[in-house]
XYZ file of C-alpha atoms in Angstrom:
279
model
C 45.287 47.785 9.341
C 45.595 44.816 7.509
C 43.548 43.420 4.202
C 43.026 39.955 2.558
C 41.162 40.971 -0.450
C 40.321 37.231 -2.093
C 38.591 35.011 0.356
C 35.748 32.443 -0.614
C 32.842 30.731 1.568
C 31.238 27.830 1.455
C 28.655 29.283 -0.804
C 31.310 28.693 -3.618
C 34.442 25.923 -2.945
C 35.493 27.345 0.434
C 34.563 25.191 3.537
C 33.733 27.859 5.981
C 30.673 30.234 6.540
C 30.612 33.469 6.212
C 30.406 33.564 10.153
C 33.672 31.324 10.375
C 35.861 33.472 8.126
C 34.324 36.612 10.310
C 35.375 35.156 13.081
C 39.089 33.572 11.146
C 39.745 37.690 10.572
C 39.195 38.751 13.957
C 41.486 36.429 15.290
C 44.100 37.156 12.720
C 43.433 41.330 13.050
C 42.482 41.504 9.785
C 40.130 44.338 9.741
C 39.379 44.811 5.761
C 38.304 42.202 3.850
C 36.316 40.891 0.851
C 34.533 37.310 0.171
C 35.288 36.831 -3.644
C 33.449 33.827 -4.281
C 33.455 32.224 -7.573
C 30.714 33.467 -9.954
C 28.427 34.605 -6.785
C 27.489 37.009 -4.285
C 25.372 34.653 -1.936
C 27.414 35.538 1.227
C 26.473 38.491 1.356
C 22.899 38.266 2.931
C 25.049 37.210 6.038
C 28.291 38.952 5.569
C 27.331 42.650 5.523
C 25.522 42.232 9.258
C 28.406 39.783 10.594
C 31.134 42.471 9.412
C 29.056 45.408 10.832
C 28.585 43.340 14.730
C 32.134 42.758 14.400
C 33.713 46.140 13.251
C 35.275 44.600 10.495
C 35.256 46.849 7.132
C 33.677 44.837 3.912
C 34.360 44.909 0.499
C 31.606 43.819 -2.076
C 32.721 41.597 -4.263
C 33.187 38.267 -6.346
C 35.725 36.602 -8.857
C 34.077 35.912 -12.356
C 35.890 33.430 -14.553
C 36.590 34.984 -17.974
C 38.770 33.866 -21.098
C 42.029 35.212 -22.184
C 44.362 33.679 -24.745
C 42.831 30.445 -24.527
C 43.199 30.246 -20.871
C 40.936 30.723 -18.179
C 41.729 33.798 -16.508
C 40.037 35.209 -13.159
C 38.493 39.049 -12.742
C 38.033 39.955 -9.323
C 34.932 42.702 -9.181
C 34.860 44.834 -6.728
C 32.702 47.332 -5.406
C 30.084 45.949 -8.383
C 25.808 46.741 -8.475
C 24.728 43.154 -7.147
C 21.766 43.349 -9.048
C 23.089 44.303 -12.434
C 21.717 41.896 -14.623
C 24.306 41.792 -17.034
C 27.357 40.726 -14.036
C 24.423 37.881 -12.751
C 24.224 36.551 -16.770
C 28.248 36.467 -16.801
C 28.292 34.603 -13.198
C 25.314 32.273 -14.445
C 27.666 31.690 -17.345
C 30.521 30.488 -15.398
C 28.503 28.585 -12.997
C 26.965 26.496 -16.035
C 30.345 25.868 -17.901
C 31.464 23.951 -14.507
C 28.154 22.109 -14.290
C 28.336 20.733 -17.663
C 31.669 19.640 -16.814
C 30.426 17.638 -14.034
C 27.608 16.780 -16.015
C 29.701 15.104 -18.563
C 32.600 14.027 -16.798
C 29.783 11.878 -14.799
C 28.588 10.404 -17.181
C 31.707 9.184 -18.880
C 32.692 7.876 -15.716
C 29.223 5.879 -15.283
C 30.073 3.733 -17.865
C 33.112 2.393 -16.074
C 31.707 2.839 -12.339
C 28.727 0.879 -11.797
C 28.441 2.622 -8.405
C 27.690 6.310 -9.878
C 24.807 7.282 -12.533
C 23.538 10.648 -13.730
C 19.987 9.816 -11.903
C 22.140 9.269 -8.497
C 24.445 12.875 -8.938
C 21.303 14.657 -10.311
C 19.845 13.565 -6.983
C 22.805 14.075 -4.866
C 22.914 17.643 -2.197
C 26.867 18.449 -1.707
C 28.103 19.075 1.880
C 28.930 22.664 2.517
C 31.432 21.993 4.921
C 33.418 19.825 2.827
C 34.168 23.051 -0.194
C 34.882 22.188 -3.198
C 31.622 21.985 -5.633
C 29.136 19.412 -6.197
C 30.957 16.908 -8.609
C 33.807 16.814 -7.136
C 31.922 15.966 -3.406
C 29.656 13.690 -5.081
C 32.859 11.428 -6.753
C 35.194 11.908 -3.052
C 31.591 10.190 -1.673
C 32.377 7.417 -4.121
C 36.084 7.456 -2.946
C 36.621 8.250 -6.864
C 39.035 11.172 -6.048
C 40.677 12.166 -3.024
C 41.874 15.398 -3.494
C 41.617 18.515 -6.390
C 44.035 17.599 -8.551
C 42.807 13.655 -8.833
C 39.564 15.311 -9.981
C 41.154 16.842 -12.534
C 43.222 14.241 -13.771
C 40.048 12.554 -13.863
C 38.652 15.696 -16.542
C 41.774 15.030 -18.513
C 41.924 11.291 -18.595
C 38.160 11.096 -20.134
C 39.033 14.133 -21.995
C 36.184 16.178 -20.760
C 35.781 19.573 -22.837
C 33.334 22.155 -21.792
C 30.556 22.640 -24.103
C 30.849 26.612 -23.530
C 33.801 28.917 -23.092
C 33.570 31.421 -20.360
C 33.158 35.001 -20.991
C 36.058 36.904 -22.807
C 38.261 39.284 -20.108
C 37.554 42.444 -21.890
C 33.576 41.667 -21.782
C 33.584 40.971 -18.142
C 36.040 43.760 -17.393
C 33.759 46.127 -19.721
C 30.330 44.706 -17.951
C 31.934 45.250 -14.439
C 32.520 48.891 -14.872
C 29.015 49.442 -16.356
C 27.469 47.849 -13.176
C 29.744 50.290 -11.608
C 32.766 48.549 -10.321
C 36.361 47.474 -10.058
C 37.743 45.113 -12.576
C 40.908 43.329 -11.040
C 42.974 40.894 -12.440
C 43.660 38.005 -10.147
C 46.524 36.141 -9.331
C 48.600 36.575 -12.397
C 51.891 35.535 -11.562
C 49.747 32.107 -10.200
C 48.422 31.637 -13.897
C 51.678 32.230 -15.343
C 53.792 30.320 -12.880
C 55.592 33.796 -12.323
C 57.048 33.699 -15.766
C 57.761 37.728 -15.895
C 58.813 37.437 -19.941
C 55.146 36.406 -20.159
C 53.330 38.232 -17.574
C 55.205 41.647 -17.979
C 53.972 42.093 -21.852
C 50.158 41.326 -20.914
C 49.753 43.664 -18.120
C 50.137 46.327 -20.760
C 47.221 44.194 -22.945
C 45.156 44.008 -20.011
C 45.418 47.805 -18.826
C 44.693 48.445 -22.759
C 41.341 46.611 -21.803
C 40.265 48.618 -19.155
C 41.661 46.513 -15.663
C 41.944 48.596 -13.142
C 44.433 46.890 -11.307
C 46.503 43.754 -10.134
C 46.239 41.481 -7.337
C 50.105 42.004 -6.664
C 50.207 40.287 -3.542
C 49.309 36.979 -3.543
C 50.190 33.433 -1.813
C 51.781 31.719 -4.556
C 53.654 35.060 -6.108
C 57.357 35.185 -6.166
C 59.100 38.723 -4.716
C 60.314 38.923 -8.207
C 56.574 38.832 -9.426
C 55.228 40.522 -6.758
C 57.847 43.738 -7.247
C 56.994 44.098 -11.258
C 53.248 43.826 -10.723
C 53.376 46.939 -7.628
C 55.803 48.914 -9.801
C 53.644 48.365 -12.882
C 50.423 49.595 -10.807
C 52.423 52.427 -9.739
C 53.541 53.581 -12.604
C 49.928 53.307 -14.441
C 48.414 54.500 -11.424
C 45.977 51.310 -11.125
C 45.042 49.063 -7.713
C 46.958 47.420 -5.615
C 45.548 44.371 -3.838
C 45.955 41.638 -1.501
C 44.646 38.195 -1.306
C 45.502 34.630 0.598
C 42.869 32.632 -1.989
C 41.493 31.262 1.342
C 39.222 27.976 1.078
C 39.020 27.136 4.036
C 41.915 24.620 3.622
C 39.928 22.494 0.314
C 42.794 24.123 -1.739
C 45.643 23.696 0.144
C 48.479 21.666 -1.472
C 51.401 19.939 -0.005
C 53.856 23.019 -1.017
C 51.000 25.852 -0.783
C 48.659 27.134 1.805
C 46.603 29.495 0.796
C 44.877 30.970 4.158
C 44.047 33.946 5.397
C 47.101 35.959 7.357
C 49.852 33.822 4.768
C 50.632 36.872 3.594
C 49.365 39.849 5.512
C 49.966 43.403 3.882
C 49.365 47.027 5.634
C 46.333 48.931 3.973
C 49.137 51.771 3.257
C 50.919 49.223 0.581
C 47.472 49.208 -1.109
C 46.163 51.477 -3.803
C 41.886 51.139 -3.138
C 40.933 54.344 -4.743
C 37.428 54.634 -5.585
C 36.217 51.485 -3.786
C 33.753 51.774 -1.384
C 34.749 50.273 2.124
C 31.688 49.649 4.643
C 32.225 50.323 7.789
């Protein structure tokens, strides 16, 4: 049986529906997986009955952003209370430091573009089935960017700060397990360009905070990277996961795919212990 752990829809950055990636899995015989949108569980609603027609097993879950060392870091929940209110004030809290980054970043830009205003973008509904997220969609309509990372040199060449920080790692991590779940770290080796003399000393900071695990397989990991996070988690006796990063292609760069079956890792090479799979 294989897993893919870190997928998103369309109801974060991802182009496709919950239906599509249903129907993505089947063809790829991926029979566990988890939609780990950013900072939402809004898939859901669909993806518990889609899974269920389709005798795929499910997951709950989502990927909070958090704050660690003065860099953003990402928590995948699992197996999490949906309607704790304390993990929907932490999401909110992401969701509204990327908004005022929009916000912001728009108007800066107005002042130079005649052709965008903060009355038109306030106004503007994104296309679902072009991912990404609503500032970035609204400036590609311009033909202001063309990709992710010409919206982001956009952020740095205005010098666009967010007037918020996320949530710290150990808050999130702590507010996960009291709604009941999973707090994995994601892609760490990704974050840390798979520099092992810096990754290997903060897994030991992180476990400290209460993660429960690593997402040790992962599109962009080296084997190198990949090896010291598994033996790590073996050692400490944490989870083991697996995740592509899937967006429906919006992420995709010209050296990196991230889509669902990249990588695809038996359930046995997986430490899920305590989660709660739905059948």
């Amino acid at each position: 049986m294989y897993a893919d752990l870190h997928i998103h829809s369309h109801y974060s950055d991802s182009t496709r529906s919950p239906e599509e990636i249903v129907k993505k899995a089947r063809e790829l015989g991926i029979d566990l997986l988890c939609v780990s949108d950013h900072n939402t569980t809004a898939s859901y609603n669909e993806l518990i009955p889609l899974c269920k027609a389709n005798q795929i097993k499910l997951i709950r879950g989502a990927e909070i952003s958090t704050s660690f060392e003065n860099k953003e870091f990402h928590v995948l929940a699992y197996d999490f209370n949906f309607e704790d209110t304390d993990i929907i004030d932490i999401c909110k809290q992401g969701e509204t430091v990327f908004a005022d980054i929009d916000l912001e970043l728009i108007k800066m830009m107005s002042v130079d573009y005649k052709e965008i205003s903060i009355e038109d973008f306030n106004s503007y509904n994104r296309n679902l089935k072009n991912g990404g997220w609503k500032g970035f969609d609204y400036l590609k309509s311009k033909n202001l960017v063309i990709d992710v990372p010409s919206f982001f040199k956009l952020i740095s060449d205005y010098n666009i700060k967010p007037k918020n920080s996320f949530p710290s790692i150990d808050h999130v991590i702590n507010v996960i397990h009291q709604a009941n779940g999973k707090a994995v770290i994601a892609h760490i080796g990704e974050t840390m360009r798979n520099n092992l003399f810096e990754i290997e000393p903060r897994l030991k900071t992180l476990k400290s905070m209460g993660a429960d695990g690593f997402e040790c397989y992962y599109t962009t990991h080296t084997e190198e990277t990949t090896n010291a996070l598994i033996d790590f988690c073996q050692k400490n006796n944490m989870l083991i996961t697996v995740g592509n990063d899937d967006h429906g292609g919006f992420n995709n760069r010209a050296n990196v795919i991230y889509e669902m079956g990249a990588i695809k890792v038996d359930f046995s090479k997986l430490n899920l212990k305590d989660i709660e799979i739905l059948s």
